[in-house]
Amino acid sequence: MKDTLKHQGLRNKLVEILKDKGIKNREVLNAIGKIPRHLFMDSGFLDHAYQDKAFPIAADQTISQPYTVAFQTELLQINKGDTVLEIGTGSGYQTAVLLELGAKVYSIERQQELFKRTSKFLPKLGYHAKKLIFGDGYIGYAEAAPYQGIIVTAGAPKIPSDLLAQLAIGGRLVIPVGDSTQVMTLIIRKSEQEFEKHEFGGFRFVPLLENKN
């Protein structure tokens, strides 16, 4: 697993692209600039690792477009030490970004092949989540709730009620909602019963499947 000066140069260019697209959070940009994205992809895609594009990974999933990763992470407004739940571990790239920001990360993956691969891979790069869980992201992970942040990296037809219940007061849920295309949605929990909703335009994600793992 090599990370060279050439790779660093390509990451620096990617950071500039994300700045041009409107990403402003310095910590998020630093994380994108530090994490060796090419190591999260199959070797055949190395030439594409620092383009601002999504690419296929195992189990018919994708590694998200860097802009999407940065956009979702920026919406979370993570502070160091925040407890964050990630739905859809996938390649582990988004997990690494959250860890670079100092979050305590719990992450759920429903694809066993990806779960096994990423569980072994992330520690090799020095990234240690609080817990990686093989299971159904639709129901979240109540054992570690409440969360200051919940990030969903798959398109949900609706907002799962379990995730709302596991959000801390003042916490933020970032979730793409819709079927063929999704609207990036931010939910802020204002009180036990009150939630504030904001929408941020169209994105495309693999589907979040209920009762599947």
PDB file of C-alpha atoms in Angstrom:
ATOM      1  CA  MET A   1       0.000   0.000   0.000  1.00  0.00           C
ATOM      2  CA  LYS A   2       1.893   2.995  -1.292  1.00  0.00           C
ATOM      3  CA  ASP A   3       1.034   6.660  -0.986  1.00  0.00           C
ATOM      4  CA  THR A   4       3.417   8.782  -3.023  1.00  0.00           C
ATOM      5  CA  LEU A   5       4.127  12.466  -3.606  1.00  0.00           C
ATOM      6  CA  LYS A   6       2.278  12.079  -6.913  1.00  0.00           C
ATOM      7  CA  HIS A   7      -0.818  10.904  -5.050  1.00  0.00           C
ATOM      8  CA  GLN A   8      -0.503  13.861  -2.654  1.00  0.00           C
ATOM      9  CA  GLY A   9      -0.303  16.225  -5.606  1.00  0.00           C
ATOM     10  CA  LEU A  10      -3.447  14.717  -7.109  1.00  0.00           C
ATOM     11  CA  ARG A  11      -5.219  15.120  -3.738  1.00  0.00           C
ATOM     12  CA  ASN A  12      -4.191  18.768  -3.600  1.00  0.00           C
ATOM     13  CA  LYS A  13      -5.768  19.282  -7.031  1.00  0.00           C
ATOM     14  CA  LEU A  14      -8.929  17.497  -5.855  1.00  0.00           C
ATOM     15  CA  VAL A  15      -9.145  19.820  -2.836  1.00  0.00           C
ATOM     16  CA  GLU A  16      -8.964  22.826  -5.172  1.00  0.00           C
ATOM     17  CA  ILE A  17     -11.802  21.350  -7.277  1.00  0.00           C
ATOM     18  CA  LEU A  18     -13.936  20.932  -4.143  1.00  0.00           C
ATOM     19  CA  LYS A  19     -13.212  24.519  -3.088  1.00  0.00           C
ATOM     20  CA  ASP A  20     -14.316  25.709  -6.526  1.00  0.00           C
ATOM     21  CA  LYS A  21     -17.556  23.725  -6.093  1.00  0.00           C
ATOM     22  CA  GLY A  22     -18.294  25.527  -2.836  1.00  0.00           C
ATOM     23  CA  ILE A  23     -16.863  23.355  -0.037  1.00  0.00           C
ATOM     24  CA  LYS A  24     -15.601  25.770   2.634  1.00  0.00           C
ATOM     25  CA  ASN A  25     -14.992  23.755   5.821  1.00  0.00           C
ATOM     26  CA  ARG A  26     -11.233  23.737   6.376  1.00  0.00           C
ATOM     27  CA  GLU A  27     -11.199  20.508   8.421  1.00  0.00           C
ATOM     28  CA  VAL A  28     -13.206  18.673   5.750  1.00  0.00           C
ATOM     29  CA  LEU A  29     -10.867  19.869   2.994  1.00  0.00           C
ATOM     30  CA  ASN A  30      -7.826  18.883   5.070  1.00  0.00           C
ATOM     31  CA  ALA A  31      -9.256  15.389   5.541  1.00  0.00           C
ATOM     32  CA  ILE A  32      -9.852  14.976   1.791  1.00  0.00           C
ATOM     33  CA  GLY A  33      -6.313  16.218   1.198  1.00  0.00           C
ATOM     34  CA  LYS A  34      -4.834  13.711   3.626  1.00  0.00           C
ATOM     35  CA  ILE A  35      -6.691  10.430   3.038  1.00  0.00           C
ATOM     36  CA  PRO A  36      -5.216   8.164   0.312  1.00  0.00           C
ATOM     37  CA  ARG A  37      -8.449   7.538  -1.615  1.00  0.00           C
ATOM     38  CA  HIS A  38      -6.657   5.342  -4.165  1.00  0.00           C
ATOM     39  CA  LEU A  39      -6.109   2.714  -1.467  1.00  0.00           C
ATOM     40  CA  PHE A  40      -9.886   2.389  -0.988  1.00  0.00           C
ATOM     41  CA  MET A  41     -10.404   1.401  -4.636  1.00  0.00           C
ATOM     42  CA  ASP A  42      -9.598  -1.622  -6.790  1.00  0.00           C
ATOM     43  CA  SER A  43      -6.190  -1.294  -8.405  1.00  0.00           C
ATOM     44  CA  GLY A  44      -7.749  -1.008 -11.869  1.00  0.00           C
ATOM     45  CA  PHE A  45      -9.258   2.332 -10.878  1.00  0.00           C
ATOM     46  CA  LEU A  46      -6.096   3.952  -9.539  1.00  0.00           C
ATOM     47  CA  ASP A  47      -5.951   6.426 -12.425  1.00  0.00           C
ATOM     48  CA  HIS A  48      -9.429   7.623 -11.468  1.00  0.00           C
ATOM     49  CA  ALA A  49      -8.979   7.809  -7.695  1.00  0.00           C
ATOM     50  CA  TYR A  50      -8.613  11.585  -7.500  1.00  0.00           C
ATOM     51  CA  GLN A  51     -11.189  12.565 -10.063  1.00  0.00           C
ATOM     52  CA  ASP A  52     -14.360  14.001  -8.569  1.00  0.00           C
ATOM     53  CA  LYS A  53     -16.414  10.955  -9.495  1.00  0.00           C
ATOM     54  CA  ALA A  54     -18.068   7.970  -7.841  1.00  0.00           C
ATOM     55  CA  PHE A  55     -16.696   4.540  -8.797  1.00  0.00           C
ATOM     56  CA  PRO A  56     -17.822   0.926  -8.390  1.00  0.00           C
ATOM     57  CA  ILE A  57     -16.496  -1.177  -5.514  1.00  0.00           C
ATOM     58  CA  ALA A  58     -17.372  -4.696  -4.369  1.00  0.00           C
ATOM     59  CA  ALA A  59     -20.922  -5.991  -3.852  1.00  0.00           C
ATOM     60  CA  ASP A  60     -22.411  -3.685  -6.512  1.00  0.00           C
ATOM     61  CA  GLN A  61     -21.763  -0.637  -4.332  1.00  0.00           C
ATOM     62  CA  THR A  62     -19.846   2.565  -5.029  1.00  0.00           C
ATOM     63  CA  ILE A  63     -17.252   4.767  -3.393  1.00  0.00           C
ATOM     64  CA  SER A  64     -18.997   8.125  -3.297  1.00  0.00           C
ATOM     65  CA  GLN A  65     -17.929  11.143  -5.316  1.00  0.00           C
ATOM     66  CA  PRO A  66     -15.491  13.219  -3.208  1.00  0.00           C
ATOM     67  CA  TYR A  67     -17.754  16.273  -3.550  1.00  0.00           C
ATOM     68  CA  THR A  68     -20.667  14.287  -2.119  1.00  0.00           C
ATOM     69  CA  VAL A  69     -18.529  13.053   0.788  1.00  0.00           C
ATOM     70  CA  ALA A  70     -17.357  16.592   1.505  1.00  0.00           C
ATOM     71  CA  PHE A  71     -20.853  18.079   1.121  1.00  0.00           C
ATOM     72  CA  GLN A  72     -22.481  15.595   3.496  1.00  0.00           C
ATOM     73  CA  THR A  73     -19.657  15.905   6.016  1.00  0.00           C
ATOM     74  CA  GLU A  74     -19.801  19.701   5.926  1.00  0.00           C
ATOM     75  CA  LEU A  75     -23.553  19.587   6.646  1.00  0.00           C
ATOM     76  CA  LEU A  76     -22.895  17.474   9.761  1.00  0.00           C
ATOM     77  CA  GLN A  77     -20.831  20.281  11.357  1.00  0.00           C
ATOM     78  CA  ILE A  78     -18.799  17.786  13.377  1.00  0.00           C
ATOM     79  CA  ASN A  79     -16.935  18.876  16.491  1.00  0.00           C
ATOM     80  CA  LYS A  80     -14.033  16.831  17.825  1.00  0.00           C
ATOM     81  CA  GLY A  81     -15.342  14.152  20.173  1.00  0.00           C
ATOM     82  CA  ASP A  82     -18.859  14.032  18.667  1.00  0.00           C
ATOM     83  CA  THR A  83     -20.440  10.587  18.493  1.00  0.00           C
ATOM     84  CA  VAL A  84     -21.452   9.924  14.883  1.00  0.00           C
ATOM     85  CA  LEU A  85     -23.402   7.061  13.315  1.00  0.00           C
ATOM     86  CA  GLU A  86     -22.671   6.213   9.685  1.00  0.00           C
ATOM     87  CA  ILE A  87     -25.199   4.149   7.731  1.00  0.00           C
ATOM     88  CA  GLY A  88     -23.363   2.362   4.906  1.00  0.00           C
ATOM     89  CA  THR A  89     -19.680   1.798   5.690  1.00  0.00           C
ATOM     90  CA  GLY A  90     -18.947   0.771   2.102  1.00  0.00           C
ATOM     91  CA  SER A  91     -15.267   1.172   1.251  1.00  0.00           C
ATOM     92  CA  GLY A  92     -14.621   2.978   4.535  1.00  0.00           C
ATOM     93  CA  TYR A  93     -13.615   6.247   2.830  1.00  0.00           C
ATOM     94  CA  GLN A  94     -16.379   8.325   4.421  1.00  0.00           C
ATOM     95  CA  THR A  95     -15.591   6.613   7.751  1.00  0.00           C
ATOM     96  CA  ALA A  96     -11.980   7.771   7.447  1.00  0.00           C
ATOM     97  CA  VAL A  97     -13.099  11.350   6.785  1.00  0.00           C
ATOM     98  CA  LEU A  98     -15.254  11.315   9.930  1.00  0.00           C
ATOM     99  CA  LEU A  99     -12.360   9.899  11.967  1.00  0.00           C
ATOM    100  CA  GLU A 100      -9.981  12.561  10.622  1.00  0.00           C
ATOM    101  CA  LEU A 101     -12.404  15.167  12.013  1.00  0.00           C
ATOM    102  CA  GLY A 102     -12.101  13.618  15.472  1.00  0.00           C
ATOM    103  CA  ALA A 103     -15.525  11.956  15.599  1.00  0.00           C
ATOM    104  CA  LYS A 104     -16.233   8.782  17.559  1.00  0.00           C
ATOM    105  CA  VAL A 105     -17.666   6.692  14.739  1.00  0.00           C
ATOM    106  CA  TYR A 106     -20.104   3.794  14.766  1.00  0.00           C
ATOM    107  CA  SER A 107     -20.695   2.499  11.242  1.00  0.00           C
ATOM    108  CA  ILE A 108     -23.147  -0.080   9.884  1.00  0.00           C
ATOM    109  CA  GLU A 109     -22.766  -2.115   6.692  1.00  0.00           C
ATOM    110  CA  ARG A 110     -25.339  -4.616   5.392  1.00  0.00           C
ATOM    111  CA  GLN A 111     -23.112  -6.250   2.748  1.00  0.00           C
ATOM    112  CA  GLN A 112     -21.056  -8.954   4.456  1.00  0.00           C
ATOM    113  CA  GLU A 113     -18.340  -8.920   1.788  1.00  0.00           C
ATOM    114  CA  LEU A 114     -17.781  -5.185   2.277  1.00  0.00           C
ATOM    115  CA  PHE A 115     -18.084  -5.433   6.055  1.00  0.00           C
ATOM    116  CA  LYS A 116     -15.355  -8.071   6.262  1.00  0.00           C
ATOM    117  CA  ARG A 117     -13.056  -6.257   3.854  1.00  0.00           C
ATOM    118  CA  THR A 118     -13.410  -2.806   5.413  1.00  0.00           C
ATOM    119  CA  SER A 119     -13.172  -4.113   8.998  1.00  0.00           C
ATOM    120  CA  LYS A 120      -9.691  -5.421   8.193  1.00  0.00           C
ATOM    121  CA  PHE A 121      -8.647  -2.587   5.900  1.00  0.00           C
ATOM    122  CA  LEU A 122      -9.360   0.542   7.980  1.00  0.00           C
ATOM    123  CA  PRO A 123      -7.120  -0.429  10.936  1.00  0.00           C
ATOM    124  CA  LYS A 124      -4.256  -1.103   8.514  1.00  0.00           C
ATOM    125  CA  LEU A 125      -4.420   2.582   7.561  1.00  0.00           C
ATOM    126  CA  GLY A 126      -4.568   3.614  11.207  1.00  0.00           C
ATOM    127  CA  TYR A 127      -8.312   4.362  11.257  1.00  0.00           C
ATOM    128  CA  HIS A 128     -10.124   2.938  14.273  1.00  0.00           C
ATOM    129  CA  ALA A 129     -13.885   3.352  14.513  1.00  0.00           C
ATOM    130  CA  LYS A 130     -15.542   2.816  17.893  1.00  0.00           C
ATOM    131  CA  LYS A 131     -17.424  -0.069  16.279  1.00  0.00           C
ATOM    132  CA  LEU A 132     -18.119  -1.439  12.805  1.00  0.00           C
ATOM    133  CA  ILE A 133     -21.436  -3.279  12.708  1.00  0.00           C
ATOM    134  CA  PHE A 134     -22.765  -5.853  10.249  1.00  0.00           C
ATOM    135  CA  GLY A 135     -26.488  -5.198  10.173  1.00  0.00           C
ATOM    136  CA  ASP A 136     -29.516  -3.240   9.012  1.00  0.00           C
ATOM    137  CA  GLY A 137     -28.814   0.467   8.799  1.00  0.00           C
ATOM    138  CA  TYR A 138     -32.521   1.247   8.672  1.00  0.00           C
ATOM    139  CA  ILE A 139     -32.784   0.547  12.401  1.00  0.00           C
ATOM    140  CA  GLY A 140     -29.598   2.376  13.320  1.00  0.00           C
ATOM    141  CA  TYR A 141     -27.610   1.351  16.391  1.00  0.00           C
ATOM    142  CA  ALA A 142     -29.501   2.215  19.571  1.00  0.00           C
ATOM    143  CA  GLU A 143     -26.769   0.896  21.885  1.00  0.00           C
ATOM    144  CA  ALA A 144     -24.552   3.967  21.364  1.00  0.00           C
ATOM    145  CA  ALA A 145     -27.300   6.599  20.932  1.00  0.00           C
ATOM    146  CA  PRO A 146     -27.866   9.489  21.136  1.00  0.00           C
ATOM    147  CA  TYR A 147     -25.668  10.741  18.290  1.00  0.00           C
ATOM    148  CA  GLN A 148     -24.567  14.308  17.575  1.00  0.00           C
ATOM    149  CA  GLY A 149     -24.470  13.324  13.908  1.00  0.00           C
ATOM    150  CA  ILE A 150     -25.973  10.606  11.710  1.00  0.00           C
ATOM    151  CA  ILE A 151     -24.887  10.312   8.086  1.00  0.00           C
ATOM    152  CA  VAL A 152     -26.608   8.041   5.570  1.00  0.00           C
ATOM    153  CA  THR A 153     -24.628   7.146   2.446  1.00  0.00           C
ATOM    154  CA  ALA A 154     -27.459   5.447   0.537  1.00  0.00           C
ATOM    155  CA  GLY A 155     -30.699   6.797  -0.918  1.00  0.00           C
ATOM    156  CA  ALA A 156     -33.659   6.289   1.411  1.00  0.00           C
ATOM    157  CA  PRO A 157     -37.268   6.320   0.144  1.00  0.00           C
ATOM    158  CA  LYS A 158     -38.220   7.895   3.486  1.00  0.00           C
ATOM    159  CA  ILE A 159     -36.479   9.026   6.667  1.00  0.00           C
ATOM    160  CA  PRO A 160     -36.268   6.045   9.051  1.00  0.00           C
ATOM    161  CA  SER A 161     -38.000   6.811  12.358  1.00  0.00           C
ATOM    162  CA  ASP A 162     -35.349   4.847  14.279  1.00  0.00           C
ATOM    163  CA  LEU A 163     -32.667   7.262  13.099  1.00  0.00           C
ATOM    164  CA  LEU A 164     -34.693  10.270  14.213  1.00  0.00           C
ATOM    165  CA  ALA A 165     -35.158   8.655  17.627  1.00  0.00           C
ATOM    166  CA  GLN A 166     -31.395   8.091  17.983  1.00  0.00           C
ATOM    167  CA  LEU A 167     -30.485  11.725  17.230  1.00  0.00           C
ATOM    168  CA  ALA A 168     -29.379  13.870  20.169  1.00  0.00           C
ATOM    169  CA  ILE A 169     -31.139  17.175  20.788  1.00  0.00           C
ATOM    170  CA  GLY A 170     -29.154  19.609  18.671  1.00  0.00           C
ATOM    171  CA  GLY A 171     -27.935  16.676  16.560  1.00  0.00           C
ATOM    172  CA  ARG A 172     -27.916  16.613  12.772  1.00  0.00           C
ATOM    173  CA  LEU A 173     -29.058  13.837  10.414  1.00  0.00           C
ATOM    174  CA  VAL A 174     -27.814  14.067   6.808  1.00  0.00           C
ATOM    175  CA  ILE A 175     -29.689  11.729   4.488  1.00  0.00           C
ATOM    176  CA  PRO A 176     -30.415  11.537   0.734  1.00  0.00           C
ATOM    177  CA  VAL A 177     -34.179  11.003   0.374  1.00  0.00           C
ATOM    178  CA  GLY A 178     -35.896   9.735  -2.776  1.00  0.00           C
ATOM    179  CA  ASP A 179     -36.029   6.853  -5.234  1.00  0.00           C
ATOM    180  CA  SER A 180     -34.175   7.164  -8.573  1.00  0.00           C
ATOM    181  CA  THR A 181     -32.635  10.497  -7.571  1.00  0.00           C
ATOM    182  CA  GLN A 182     -32.471  11.850  -4.045  1.00  0.00           C
ATOM    183  CA  VAL A 183     -32.725  15.220  -2.362  1.00  0.00           C
ATOM    184  CA  MET A 184     -29.955  15.772   0.180  1.00  0.00           C
ATOM    185  CA  THR A 185     -31.826  16.407   3.401  1.00  0.00           C
ATOM    186  CA  LEU A 186     -30.634  17.811   6.719  1.00  0.00           C
ATOM    187  CA  ILE A 187     -32.716  17.180   9.837  1.00  0.00           C
ATOM    188  CA  ILE A 188     -31.830  19.070  13.036  1.00  0.00           C
ATOM    189  CA  ARG A 189     -33.390  17.868  16.260  1.00  0.00           C
ATOM    190  CA  LYS A 190     -34.579  20.948  18.181  1.00  0.00           C
ATOM    191  CA  SER A 191     -36.298  19.168  21.077  1.00  0.00           C
ATOM    192  CA  GLU A 192     -37.765  15.768  21.978  1.00  0.00           C
ATOM    193  CA  GLN A 193     -40.630  16.286  19.526  1.00  0.00           C
ATOM    194  CA  GLU A 194     -39.454  19.045  17.185  1.00  0.00           C
ATOM    195  CA  PHE A 195     -37.307  18.539  14.082  1.00  0.00           C
ATOM    196  CA  GLU A 196     -36.169  21.159  11.563  1.00  0.00           C
ATOM    197  CA  LYS A 197     -35.781  20.136   7.915  1.00  0.00           C
ATOM    198  CA  HIS A 198     -33.583  21.636   5.165  1.00  0.00           C
ATOM    199  CA  GLU A 199     -33.140  20.416   1.570  1.00  0.00           C
ATOM    200  CA  PHE A 200     -30.065  20.817  -0.656  1.00  0.00           C
ATOM    201  CA  GLY A 201     -30.712  19.664  -4.223  1.00  0.00           C
ATOM    202  CA  GLY A 202     -30.417  16.417  -6.135  1.00  0.00           C
ATOM    203  CA  PHE A 203     -27.875  13.592  -5.744  1.00  0.00           C
ATOM    204  CA  ARG A 204     -27.677   9.950  -6.830  1.00  0.00           C
ATOM    205  CA  PHE A 205     -26.963   7.115  -4.394  1.00  0.00           C
ATOM    206  CA  VAL A 206     -27.320   3.348  -4.276  1.00  0.00           C
ATOM    207  CA  PRO A 207     -30.561   2.475  -2.427  1.00  0.00           C
ATOM    208  CA  LEU A 208     -30.860   2.060   1.343  1.00  0.00           C
ATOM    209  CA  LEU A 209     -32.599  -1.295   1.727  1.00  0.00           C
ATOM    210  CA  GLU A 210     -34.827  -2.112   4.682  1.00  0.00           C
ATOM    211  CA  ASN A 211     -34.615  -5.500   6.440  1.00  0.00           C
ATOM    212  CA  LYS A 212     -31.641  -6.494   4.303  1.00  0.00           C
ATOM    213  CA  ASN A 213     -28.200  -7.601   5.392  1.00  0.00           C
TER     214      ASN A 213
END
